PDB file of C-alpha atoms in Angstrom:
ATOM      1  CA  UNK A1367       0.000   0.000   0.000  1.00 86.00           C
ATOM      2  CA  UNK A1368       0.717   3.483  -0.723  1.00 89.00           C
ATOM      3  CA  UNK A1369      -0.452   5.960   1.717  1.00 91.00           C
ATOM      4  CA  UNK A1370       0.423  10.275   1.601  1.00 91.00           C
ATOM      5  CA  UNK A1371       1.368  12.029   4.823  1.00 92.00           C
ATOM      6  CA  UNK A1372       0.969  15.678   5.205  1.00 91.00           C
ATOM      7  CA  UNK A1373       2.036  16.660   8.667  1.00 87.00           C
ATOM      8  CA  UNK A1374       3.829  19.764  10.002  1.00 82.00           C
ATOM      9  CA  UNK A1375       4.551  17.835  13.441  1.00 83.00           C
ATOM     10  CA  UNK A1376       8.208  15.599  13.309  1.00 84.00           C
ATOM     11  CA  UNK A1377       6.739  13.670  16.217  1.00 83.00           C
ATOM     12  CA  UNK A1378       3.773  12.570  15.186  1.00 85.00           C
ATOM     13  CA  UNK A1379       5.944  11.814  11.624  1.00 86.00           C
ATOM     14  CA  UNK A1380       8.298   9.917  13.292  1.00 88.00           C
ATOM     15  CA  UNK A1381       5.824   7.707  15.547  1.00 89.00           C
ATOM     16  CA  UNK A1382       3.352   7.516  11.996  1.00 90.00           C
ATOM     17  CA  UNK A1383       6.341   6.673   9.794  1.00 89.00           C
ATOM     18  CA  UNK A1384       7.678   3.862  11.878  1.00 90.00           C
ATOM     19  CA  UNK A1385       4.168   2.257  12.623  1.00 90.00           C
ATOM     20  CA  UNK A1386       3.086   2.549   8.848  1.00 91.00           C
ATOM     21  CA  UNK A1387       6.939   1.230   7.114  1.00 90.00           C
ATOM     22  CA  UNK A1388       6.817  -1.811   9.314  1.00 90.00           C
ATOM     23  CA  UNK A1389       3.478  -2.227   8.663  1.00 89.00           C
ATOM     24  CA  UNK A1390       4.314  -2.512   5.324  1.00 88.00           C
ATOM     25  CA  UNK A1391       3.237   0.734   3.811  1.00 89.00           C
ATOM     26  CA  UNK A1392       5.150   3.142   1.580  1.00 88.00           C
ATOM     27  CA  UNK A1393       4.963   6.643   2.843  1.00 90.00           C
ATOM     28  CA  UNK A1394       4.668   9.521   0.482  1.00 88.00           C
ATOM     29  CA  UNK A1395       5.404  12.764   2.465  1.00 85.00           C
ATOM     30  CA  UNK A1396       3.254  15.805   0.668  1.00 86.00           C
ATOM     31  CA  UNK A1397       4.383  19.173   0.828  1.00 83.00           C
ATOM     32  CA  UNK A1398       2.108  21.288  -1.859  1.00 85.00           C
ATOM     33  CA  UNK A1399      -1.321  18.802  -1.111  1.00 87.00           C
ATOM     34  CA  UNK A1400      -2.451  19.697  -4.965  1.00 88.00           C
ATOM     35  CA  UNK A1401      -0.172  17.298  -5.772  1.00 86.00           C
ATOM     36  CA  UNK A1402      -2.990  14.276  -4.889  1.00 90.00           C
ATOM     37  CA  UNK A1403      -5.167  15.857  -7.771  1.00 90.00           C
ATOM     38  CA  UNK A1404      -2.344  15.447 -10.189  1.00 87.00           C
ATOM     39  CA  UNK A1405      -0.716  12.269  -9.808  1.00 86.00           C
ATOM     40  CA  UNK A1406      -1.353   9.696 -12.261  1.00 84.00           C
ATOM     41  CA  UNK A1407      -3.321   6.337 -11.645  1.00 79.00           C
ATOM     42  CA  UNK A1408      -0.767   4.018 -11.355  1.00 76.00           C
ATOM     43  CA  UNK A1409       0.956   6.413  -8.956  1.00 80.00           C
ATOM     44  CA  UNK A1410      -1.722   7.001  -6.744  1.00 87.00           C
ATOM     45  CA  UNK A1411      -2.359   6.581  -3.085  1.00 90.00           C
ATOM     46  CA  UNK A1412      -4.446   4.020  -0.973  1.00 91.00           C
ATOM     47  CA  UNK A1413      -5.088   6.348   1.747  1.00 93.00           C
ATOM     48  CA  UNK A1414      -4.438   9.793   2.596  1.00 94.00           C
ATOM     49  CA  UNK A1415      -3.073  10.771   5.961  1.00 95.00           C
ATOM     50  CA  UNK A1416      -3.688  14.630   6.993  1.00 94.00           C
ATOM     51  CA  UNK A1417      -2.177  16.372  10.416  1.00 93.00           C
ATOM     52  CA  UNK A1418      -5.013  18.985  10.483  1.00 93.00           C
ATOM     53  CA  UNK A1419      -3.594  21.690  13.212  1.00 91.00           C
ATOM     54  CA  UNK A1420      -1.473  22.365  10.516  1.00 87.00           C
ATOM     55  CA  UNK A1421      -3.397  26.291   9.527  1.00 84.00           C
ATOM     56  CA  UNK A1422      -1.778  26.790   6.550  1.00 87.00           C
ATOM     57  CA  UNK A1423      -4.605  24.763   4.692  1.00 90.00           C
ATOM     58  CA  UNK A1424      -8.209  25.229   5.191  1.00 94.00           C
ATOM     59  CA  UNK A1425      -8.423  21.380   5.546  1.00 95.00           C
ATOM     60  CA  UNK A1426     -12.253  21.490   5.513  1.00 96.00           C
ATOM     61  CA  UNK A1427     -12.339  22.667   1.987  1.00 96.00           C
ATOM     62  CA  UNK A1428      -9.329  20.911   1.047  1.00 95.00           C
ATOM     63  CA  UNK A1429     -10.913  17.403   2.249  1.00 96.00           C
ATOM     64  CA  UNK A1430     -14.621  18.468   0.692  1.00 96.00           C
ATOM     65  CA  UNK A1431     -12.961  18.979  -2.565  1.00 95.00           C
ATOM     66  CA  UNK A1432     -11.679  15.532  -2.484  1.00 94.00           C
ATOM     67  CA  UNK A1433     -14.516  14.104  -1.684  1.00 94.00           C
ATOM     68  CA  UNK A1434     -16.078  16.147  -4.920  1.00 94.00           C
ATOM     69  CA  UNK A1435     -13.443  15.194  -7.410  1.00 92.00           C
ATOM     70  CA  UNK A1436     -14.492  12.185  -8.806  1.00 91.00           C
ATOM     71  CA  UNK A1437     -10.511  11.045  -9.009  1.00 89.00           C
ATOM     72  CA  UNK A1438     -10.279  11.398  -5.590  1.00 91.00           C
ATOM     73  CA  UNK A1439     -13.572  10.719  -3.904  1.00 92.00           C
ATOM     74  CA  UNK A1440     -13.335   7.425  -2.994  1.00 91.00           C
ATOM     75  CA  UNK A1441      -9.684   7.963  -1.563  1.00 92.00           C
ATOM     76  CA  UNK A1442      -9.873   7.154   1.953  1.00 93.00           C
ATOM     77  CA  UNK A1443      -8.892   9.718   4.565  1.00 95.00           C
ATOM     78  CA  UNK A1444      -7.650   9.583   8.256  1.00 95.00           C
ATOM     79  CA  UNK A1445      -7.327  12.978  10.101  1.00 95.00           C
ATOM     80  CA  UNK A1446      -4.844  13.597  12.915  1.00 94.00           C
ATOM     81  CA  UNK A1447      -6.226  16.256  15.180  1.00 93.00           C
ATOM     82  CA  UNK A1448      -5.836  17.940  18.970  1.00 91.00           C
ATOM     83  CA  UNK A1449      -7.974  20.916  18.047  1.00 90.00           C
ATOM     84  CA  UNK A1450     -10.045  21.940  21.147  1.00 90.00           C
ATOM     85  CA  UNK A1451     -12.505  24.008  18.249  1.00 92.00           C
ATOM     86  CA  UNK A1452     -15.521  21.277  18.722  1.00 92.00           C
ATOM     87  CA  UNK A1453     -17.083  23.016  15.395  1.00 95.00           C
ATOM     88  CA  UNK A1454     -13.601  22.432  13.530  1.00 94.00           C
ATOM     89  CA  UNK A1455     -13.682  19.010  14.687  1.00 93.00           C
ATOM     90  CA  UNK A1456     -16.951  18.331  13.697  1.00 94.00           C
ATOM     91  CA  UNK A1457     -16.680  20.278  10.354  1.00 95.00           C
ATOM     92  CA  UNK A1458     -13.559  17.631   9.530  1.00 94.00           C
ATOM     93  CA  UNK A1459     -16.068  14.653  10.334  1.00 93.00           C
ATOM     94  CA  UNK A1460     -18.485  15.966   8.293  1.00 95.00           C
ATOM     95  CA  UNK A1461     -17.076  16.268   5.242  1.00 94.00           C
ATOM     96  CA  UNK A1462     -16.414  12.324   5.446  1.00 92.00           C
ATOM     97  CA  UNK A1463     -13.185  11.222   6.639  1.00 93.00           C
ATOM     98  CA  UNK A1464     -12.612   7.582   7.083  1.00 91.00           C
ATOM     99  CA  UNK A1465     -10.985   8.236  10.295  1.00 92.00           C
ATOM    100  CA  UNK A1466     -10.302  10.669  13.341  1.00 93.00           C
ATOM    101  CA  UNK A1467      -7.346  10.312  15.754  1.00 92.00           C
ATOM    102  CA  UNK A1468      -7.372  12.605  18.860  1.00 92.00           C
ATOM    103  CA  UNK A1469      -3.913  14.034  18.872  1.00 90.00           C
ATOM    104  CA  UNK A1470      -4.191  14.945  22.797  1.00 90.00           C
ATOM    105  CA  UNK A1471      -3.970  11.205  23.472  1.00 89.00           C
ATOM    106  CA  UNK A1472      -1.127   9.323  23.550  1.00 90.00           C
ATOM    107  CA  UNK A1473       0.026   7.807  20.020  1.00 89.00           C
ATOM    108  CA  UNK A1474       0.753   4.504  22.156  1.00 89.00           C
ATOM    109  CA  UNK A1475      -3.471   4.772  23.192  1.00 91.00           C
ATOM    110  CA  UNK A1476      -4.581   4.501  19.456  1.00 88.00           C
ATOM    111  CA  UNK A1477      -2.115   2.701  18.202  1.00 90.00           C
ATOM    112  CA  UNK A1478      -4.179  -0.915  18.388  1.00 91.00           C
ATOM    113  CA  UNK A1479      -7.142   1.560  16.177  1.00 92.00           C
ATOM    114  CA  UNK A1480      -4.571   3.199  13.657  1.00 91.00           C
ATOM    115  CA  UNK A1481      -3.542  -0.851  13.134  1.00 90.00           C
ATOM    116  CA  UNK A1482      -6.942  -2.098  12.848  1.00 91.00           C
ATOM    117  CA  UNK A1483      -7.245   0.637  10.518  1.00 90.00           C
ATOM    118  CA  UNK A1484      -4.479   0.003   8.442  1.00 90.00           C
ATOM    119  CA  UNK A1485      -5.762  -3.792   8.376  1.00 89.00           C
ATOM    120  CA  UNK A1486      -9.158  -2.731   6.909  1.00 88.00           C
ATOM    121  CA  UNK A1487      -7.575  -0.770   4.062  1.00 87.00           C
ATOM    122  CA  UNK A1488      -5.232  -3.650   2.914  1.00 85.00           C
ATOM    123  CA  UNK A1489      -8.541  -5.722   2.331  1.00 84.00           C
ATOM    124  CA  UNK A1490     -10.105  -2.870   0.355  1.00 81.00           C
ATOM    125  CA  UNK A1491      -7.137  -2.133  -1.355  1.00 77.00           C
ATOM    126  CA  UNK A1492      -5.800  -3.899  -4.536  1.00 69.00           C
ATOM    127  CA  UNK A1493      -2.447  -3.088  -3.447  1.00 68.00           C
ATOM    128  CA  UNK A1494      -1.252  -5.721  -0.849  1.00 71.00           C
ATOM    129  CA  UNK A1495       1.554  -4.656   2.034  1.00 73.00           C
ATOM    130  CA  UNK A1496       4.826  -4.542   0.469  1.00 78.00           C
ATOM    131  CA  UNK A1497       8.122  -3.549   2.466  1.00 85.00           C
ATOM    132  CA  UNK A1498       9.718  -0.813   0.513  1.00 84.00           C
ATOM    133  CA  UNK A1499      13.250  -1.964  -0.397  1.00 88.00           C
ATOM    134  CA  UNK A1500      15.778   0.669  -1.198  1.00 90.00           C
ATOM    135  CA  UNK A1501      19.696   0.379  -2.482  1.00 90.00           C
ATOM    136  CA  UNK A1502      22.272   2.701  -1.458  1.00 90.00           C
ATOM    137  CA  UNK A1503      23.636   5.343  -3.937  1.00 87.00           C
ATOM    138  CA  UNK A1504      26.717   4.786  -5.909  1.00 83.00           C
ATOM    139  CA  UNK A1505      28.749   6.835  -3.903  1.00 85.00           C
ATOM    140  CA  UNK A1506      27.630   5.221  -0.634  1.00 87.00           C
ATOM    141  CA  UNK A1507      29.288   2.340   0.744  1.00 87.00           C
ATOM    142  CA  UNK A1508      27.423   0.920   3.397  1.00 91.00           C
ATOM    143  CA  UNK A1509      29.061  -1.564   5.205  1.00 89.00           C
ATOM    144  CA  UNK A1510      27.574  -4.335   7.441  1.00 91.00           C
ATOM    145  CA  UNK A1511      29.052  -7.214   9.915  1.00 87.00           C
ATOM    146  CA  UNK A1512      28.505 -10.449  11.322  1.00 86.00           C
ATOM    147  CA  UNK A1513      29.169 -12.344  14.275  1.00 82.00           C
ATOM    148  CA  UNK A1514      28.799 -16.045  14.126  1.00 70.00           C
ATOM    149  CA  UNK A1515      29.236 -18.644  16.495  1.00 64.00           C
ATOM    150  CA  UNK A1516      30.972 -20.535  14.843  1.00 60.00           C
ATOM    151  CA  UNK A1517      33.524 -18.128  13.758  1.00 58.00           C
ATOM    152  CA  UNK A1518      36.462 -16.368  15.526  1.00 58.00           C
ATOM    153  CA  UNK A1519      36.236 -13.386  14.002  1.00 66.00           C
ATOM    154  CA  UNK A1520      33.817 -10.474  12.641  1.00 76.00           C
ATOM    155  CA  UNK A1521      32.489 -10.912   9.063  1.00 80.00           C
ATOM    156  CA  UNK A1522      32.474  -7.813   6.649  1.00 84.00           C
ATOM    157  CA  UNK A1523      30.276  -6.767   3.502  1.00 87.00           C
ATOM    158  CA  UNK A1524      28.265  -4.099   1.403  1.00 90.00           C
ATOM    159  CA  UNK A1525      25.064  -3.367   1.303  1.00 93.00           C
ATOM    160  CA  UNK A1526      23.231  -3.905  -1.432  1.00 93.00           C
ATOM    161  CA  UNK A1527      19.474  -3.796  -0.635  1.00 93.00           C
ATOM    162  CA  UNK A1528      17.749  -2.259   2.826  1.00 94.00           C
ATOM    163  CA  UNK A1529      13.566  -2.735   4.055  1.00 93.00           C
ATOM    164  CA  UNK A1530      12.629  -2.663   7.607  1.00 93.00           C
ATOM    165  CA  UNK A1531      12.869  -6.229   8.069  1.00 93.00           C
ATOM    166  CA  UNK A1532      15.472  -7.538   6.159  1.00 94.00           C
ATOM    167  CA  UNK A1533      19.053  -6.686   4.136  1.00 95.00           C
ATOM    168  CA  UNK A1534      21.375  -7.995   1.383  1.00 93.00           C
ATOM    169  CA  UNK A1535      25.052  -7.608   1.559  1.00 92.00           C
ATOM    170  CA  UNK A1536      27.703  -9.184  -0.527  1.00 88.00           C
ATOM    171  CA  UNK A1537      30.658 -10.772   1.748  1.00 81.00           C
ATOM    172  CA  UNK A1538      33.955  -9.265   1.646  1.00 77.00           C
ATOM    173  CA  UNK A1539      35.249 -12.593   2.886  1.00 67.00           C
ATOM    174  CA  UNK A1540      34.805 -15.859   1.426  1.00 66.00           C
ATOM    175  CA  UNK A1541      32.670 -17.771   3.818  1.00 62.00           C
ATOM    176  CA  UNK A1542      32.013 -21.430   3.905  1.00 59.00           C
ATOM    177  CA  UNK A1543      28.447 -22.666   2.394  1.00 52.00           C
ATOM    178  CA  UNK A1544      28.976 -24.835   5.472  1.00 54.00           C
ATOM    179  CA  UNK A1545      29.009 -22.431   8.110  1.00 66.00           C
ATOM    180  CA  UNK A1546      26.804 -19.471   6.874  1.00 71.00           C
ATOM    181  CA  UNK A1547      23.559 -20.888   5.227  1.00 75.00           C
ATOM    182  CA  UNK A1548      19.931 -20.470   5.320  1.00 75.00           C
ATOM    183  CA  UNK A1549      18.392 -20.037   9.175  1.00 82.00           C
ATOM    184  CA  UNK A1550      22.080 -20.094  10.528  1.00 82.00           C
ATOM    185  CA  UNK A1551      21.224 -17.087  13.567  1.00 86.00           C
ATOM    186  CA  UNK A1552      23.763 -14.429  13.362  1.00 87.00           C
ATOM    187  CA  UNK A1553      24.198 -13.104  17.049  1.00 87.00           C
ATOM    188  CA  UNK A1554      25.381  -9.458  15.966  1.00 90.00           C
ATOM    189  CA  UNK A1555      24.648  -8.203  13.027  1.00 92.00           C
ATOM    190  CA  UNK A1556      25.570  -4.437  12.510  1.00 93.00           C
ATOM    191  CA  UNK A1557      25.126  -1.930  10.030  1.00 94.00           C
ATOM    192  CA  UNK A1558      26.567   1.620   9.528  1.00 93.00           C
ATOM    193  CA  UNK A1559      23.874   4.683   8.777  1.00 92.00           C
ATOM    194  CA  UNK A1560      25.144   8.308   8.121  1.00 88.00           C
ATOM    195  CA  UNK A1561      28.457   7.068  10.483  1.00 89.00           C
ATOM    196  CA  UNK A1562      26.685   5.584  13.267  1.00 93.00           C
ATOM    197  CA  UNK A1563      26.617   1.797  14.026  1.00 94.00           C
ATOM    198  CA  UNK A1564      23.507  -0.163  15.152  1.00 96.00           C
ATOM    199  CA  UNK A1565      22.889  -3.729  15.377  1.00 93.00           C
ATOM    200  CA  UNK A1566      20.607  -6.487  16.391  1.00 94.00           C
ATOM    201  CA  UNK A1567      20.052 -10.003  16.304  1.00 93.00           C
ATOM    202  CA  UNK A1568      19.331 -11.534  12.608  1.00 93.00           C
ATOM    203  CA  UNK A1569      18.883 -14.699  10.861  1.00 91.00           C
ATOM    204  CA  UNK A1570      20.179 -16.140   7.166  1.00 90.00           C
ATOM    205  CA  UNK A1571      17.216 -16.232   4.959  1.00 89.00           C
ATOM    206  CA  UNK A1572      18.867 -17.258   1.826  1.00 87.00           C
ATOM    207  CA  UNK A1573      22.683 -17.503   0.985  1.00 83.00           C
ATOM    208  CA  UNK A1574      23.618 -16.992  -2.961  1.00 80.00           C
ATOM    209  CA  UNK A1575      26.800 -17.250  -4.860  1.00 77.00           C
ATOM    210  CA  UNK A1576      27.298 -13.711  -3.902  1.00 79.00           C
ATOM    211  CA  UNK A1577      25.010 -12.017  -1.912  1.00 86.00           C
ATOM    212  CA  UNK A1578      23.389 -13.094   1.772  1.00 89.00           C
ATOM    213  CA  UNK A1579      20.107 -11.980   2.935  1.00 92.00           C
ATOM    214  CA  UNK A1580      19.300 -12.084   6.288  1.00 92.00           C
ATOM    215  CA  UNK A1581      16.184 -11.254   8.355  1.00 94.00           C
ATOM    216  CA  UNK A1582      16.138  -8.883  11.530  1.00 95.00           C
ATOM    217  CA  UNK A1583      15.079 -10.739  14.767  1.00 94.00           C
ATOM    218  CA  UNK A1584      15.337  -8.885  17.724  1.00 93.00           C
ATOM    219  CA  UNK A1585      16.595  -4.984  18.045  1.00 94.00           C
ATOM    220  CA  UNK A1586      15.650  -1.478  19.604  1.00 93.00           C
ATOM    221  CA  UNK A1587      13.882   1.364  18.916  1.00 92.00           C
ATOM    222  CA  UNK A1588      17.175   3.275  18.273  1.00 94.00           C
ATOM    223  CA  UNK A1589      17.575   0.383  15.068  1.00 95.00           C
ATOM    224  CA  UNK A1590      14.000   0.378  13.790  1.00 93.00           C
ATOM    225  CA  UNK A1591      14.603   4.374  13.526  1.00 93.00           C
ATOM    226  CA  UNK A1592      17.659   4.667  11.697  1.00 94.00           C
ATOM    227  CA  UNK A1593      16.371   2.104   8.922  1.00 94.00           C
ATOM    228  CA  UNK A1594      13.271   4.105   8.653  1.00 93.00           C
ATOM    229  CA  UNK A1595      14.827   7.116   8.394  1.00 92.00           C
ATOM    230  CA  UNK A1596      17.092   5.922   5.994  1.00 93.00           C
ATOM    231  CA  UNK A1597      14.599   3.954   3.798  1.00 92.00           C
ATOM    232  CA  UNK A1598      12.023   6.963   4.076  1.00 90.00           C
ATOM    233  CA  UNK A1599      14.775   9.571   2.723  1.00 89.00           C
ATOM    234  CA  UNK A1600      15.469   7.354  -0.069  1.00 88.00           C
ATOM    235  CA  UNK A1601      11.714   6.818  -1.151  1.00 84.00           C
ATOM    236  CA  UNK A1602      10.848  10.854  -1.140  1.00 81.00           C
ATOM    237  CA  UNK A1603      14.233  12.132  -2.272  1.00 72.00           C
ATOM    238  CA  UNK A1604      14.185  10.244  -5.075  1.00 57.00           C
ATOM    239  CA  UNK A1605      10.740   9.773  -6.524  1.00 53.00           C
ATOM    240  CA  UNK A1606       8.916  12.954  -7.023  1.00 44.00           C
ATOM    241  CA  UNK A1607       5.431  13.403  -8.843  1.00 35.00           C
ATOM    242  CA  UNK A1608       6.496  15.580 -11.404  1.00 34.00           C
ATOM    243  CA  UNK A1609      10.212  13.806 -12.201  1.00 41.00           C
ATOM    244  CA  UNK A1610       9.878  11.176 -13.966  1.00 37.00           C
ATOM    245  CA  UNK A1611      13.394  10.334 -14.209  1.00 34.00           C
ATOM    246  CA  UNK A1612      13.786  10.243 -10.498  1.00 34.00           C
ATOM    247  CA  UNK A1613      10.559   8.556 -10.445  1.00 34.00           C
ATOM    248  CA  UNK A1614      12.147   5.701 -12.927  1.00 34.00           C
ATOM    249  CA  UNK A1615      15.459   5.464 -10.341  1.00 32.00           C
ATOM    250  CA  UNK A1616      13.261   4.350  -7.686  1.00 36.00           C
ATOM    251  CA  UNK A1617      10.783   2.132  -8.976  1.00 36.00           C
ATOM    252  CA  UNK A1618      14.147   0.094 -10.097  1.00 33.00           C
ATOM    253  CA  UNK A1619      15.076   0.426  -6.840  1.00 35.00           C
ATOM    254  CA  UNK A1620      11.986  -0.711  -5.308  1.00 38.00           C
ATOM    255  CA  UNK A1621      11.836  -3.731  -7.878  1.00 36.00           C
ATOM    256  CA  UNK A1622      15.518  -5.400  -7.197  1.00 34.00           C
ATOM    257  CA  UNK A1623      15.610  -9.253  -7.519  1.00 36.00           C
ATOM    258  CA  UNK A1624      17.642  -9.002  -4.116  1.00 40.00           C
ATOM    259  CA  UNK A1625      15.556  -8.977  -1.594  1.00 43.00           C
ATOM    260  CA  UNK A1626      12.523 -11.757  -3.027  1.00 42.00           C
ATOM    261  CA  UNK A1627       8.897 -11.595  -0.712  1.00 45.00           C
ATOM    262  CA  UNK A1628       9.380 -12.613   2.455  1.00 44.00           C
ATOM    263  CA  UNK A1629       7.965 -16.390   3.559  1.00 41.00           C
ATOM    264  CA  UNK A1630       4.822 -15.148   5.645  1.00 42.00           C
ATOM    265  CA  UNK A1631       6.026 -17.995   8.303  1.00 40.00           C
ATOM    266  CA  UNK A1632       8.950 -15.855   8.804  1.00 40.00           C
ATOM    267  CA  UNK A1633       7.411 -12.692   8.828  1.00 39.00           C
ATOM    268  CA  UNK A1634       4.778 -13.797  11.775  1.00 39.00           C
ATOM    269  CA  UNK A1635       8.193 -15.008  13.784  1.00 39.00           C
ATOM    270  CA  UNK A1636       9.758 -11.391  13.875  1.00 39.00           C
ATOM    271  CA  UNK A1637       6.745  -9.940  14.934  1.00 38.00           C
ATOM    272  CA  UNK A1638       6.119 -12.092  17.316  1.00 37.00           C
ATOM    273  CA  UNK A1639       9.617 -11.226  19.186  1.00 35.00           C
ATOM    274  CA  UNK A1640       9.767  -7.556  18.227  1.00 35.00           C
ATOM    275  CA  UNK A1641       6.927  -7.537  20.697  1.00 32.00           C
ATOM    276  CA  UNK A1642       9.406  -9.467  23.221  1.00 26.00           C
ATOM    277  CA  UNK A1643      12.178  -7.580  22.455  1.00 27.00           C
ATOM    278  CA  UNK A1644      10.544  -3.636  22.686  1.00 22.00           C
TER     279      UNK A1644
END
């Protein structure tokens, strides 16, 4: 799914962007909001996501002229709101939104709602949850390590692919089939974003000729940040609406062979101990 965020608030951003990536969502961040009413088809969102304390948009009208545009009336749309104006409030629900999120209350209150929520448009939406997979630039050279049990010393490589739940990385070192194949658990796996280090607990999903990918098991809050912020820079600063060049970079990005679909099996696993392990 493919969901736009306008929001003038970095926390509620943040909390949003890291609930909706490892949901599975790719988030669009909207600056000038006619950019909904131009986008093509094939480029457009499942849901729109609108921070309404933000002033500098008279989201009333904005949100009744969606739901007038015959391109865009059907597009769901979740408000995000702390507005003590009950007439504002209720002018917002009128025009139709699909949902309404009291920004007073703790994100960590409506958080089981805003998942529910995001369950309910997956089932209505022809686009399925996909995690967003990104490569680094040419210039970047990411490097990632491994510790093994089995070996006596720390394991280098390069990234090649990055999502929220998994990595690629081609080996600097030739390691034996025999030691590093698929499930082997890798007790520290580490990973350098703009020159800081974090790491967490993964496991081998598939080992090629020359690249490994491995799936993220148990890590922090500081860890499931940086690879959002990472991933998220790399969807909006390179994909804009009106470039289609930049557009083309990341839909090849997006579309690597290195990172395959996760087995579901798998998937349920890591959710079950990021729960543990937050």
């Amino acid at each position: 799914m493919k969901i736009g965020l306008f929001s003038s608030s970095s926390a509620l951003t943040e909390m949003l962007l890291i609930e909706l990536m490892y949901f599975g969502v790719t988030v669009k961040q909207l600056s000038d909001m006619e950019q909904v009413f131009e986008m093509p088809e094939d480029k457009f969102f499942d849901a729109l996501f609108i921070d309404a304390d933000d002033k500098s948009i008279n989201w009333v009208s904005y949100i009744h002229r969606l739901k007038e545009n015959p391109k865009t009336s059907t597009l769901p749309i979740i408000v995000f709101c702390a507005s003590k104006d009950k007439q504002y409030v209720n002018n917002l629900i009128a025009e139709g939104v699909n949902g309404f999120f009291d920004k007073s209350v703790s994100f960590q209150a409506y958080l089981p709602k805003l998942k529910g929520m995001l369950e309910t448009l997956e089932k209505e939406s022809a686009n399925k949850r996909k995690y967003v997979r990104v490569k680094p630039a040419e210039n970047e050279n990411i490097v990632v390590s491994i510790d093994i049990g089995a070996f006596q010393k720390t394991v280098r490589g390069k990234l090649t692919d990055l999502s929220v739940i998994a990595a690629a990385f081609c080996l600097e070192e030739n390691v034996p089939l025999i030691q590093l194949n698929d499930k082997t658990k890798i007790s520290n796996f580490q990973i350098t974003l703009e020159k800081k280090v974090y790491f967490c607990e993964a496991q081998v999903l598939r080992r090629g000729k020359e690249v490994v990918v491995v799936l993220f098991l148990k890590y922090n809050e500081k860890f499931k940040k940086a690879l959002v912020e990472f991933i998220y820079k790399k969807i909006n600063l390179t994909e804009s609406i009106h470039d289609n060049s930049s557009t083309e970079r990341s839909e090849e990005m997006n579309n690597t062979d290195s990172i395959q679909e996760i087995p579901d099996s798998l998937i349920e696993k890591e959710e079950e101990q990021e729960e543990i392990s937050i």
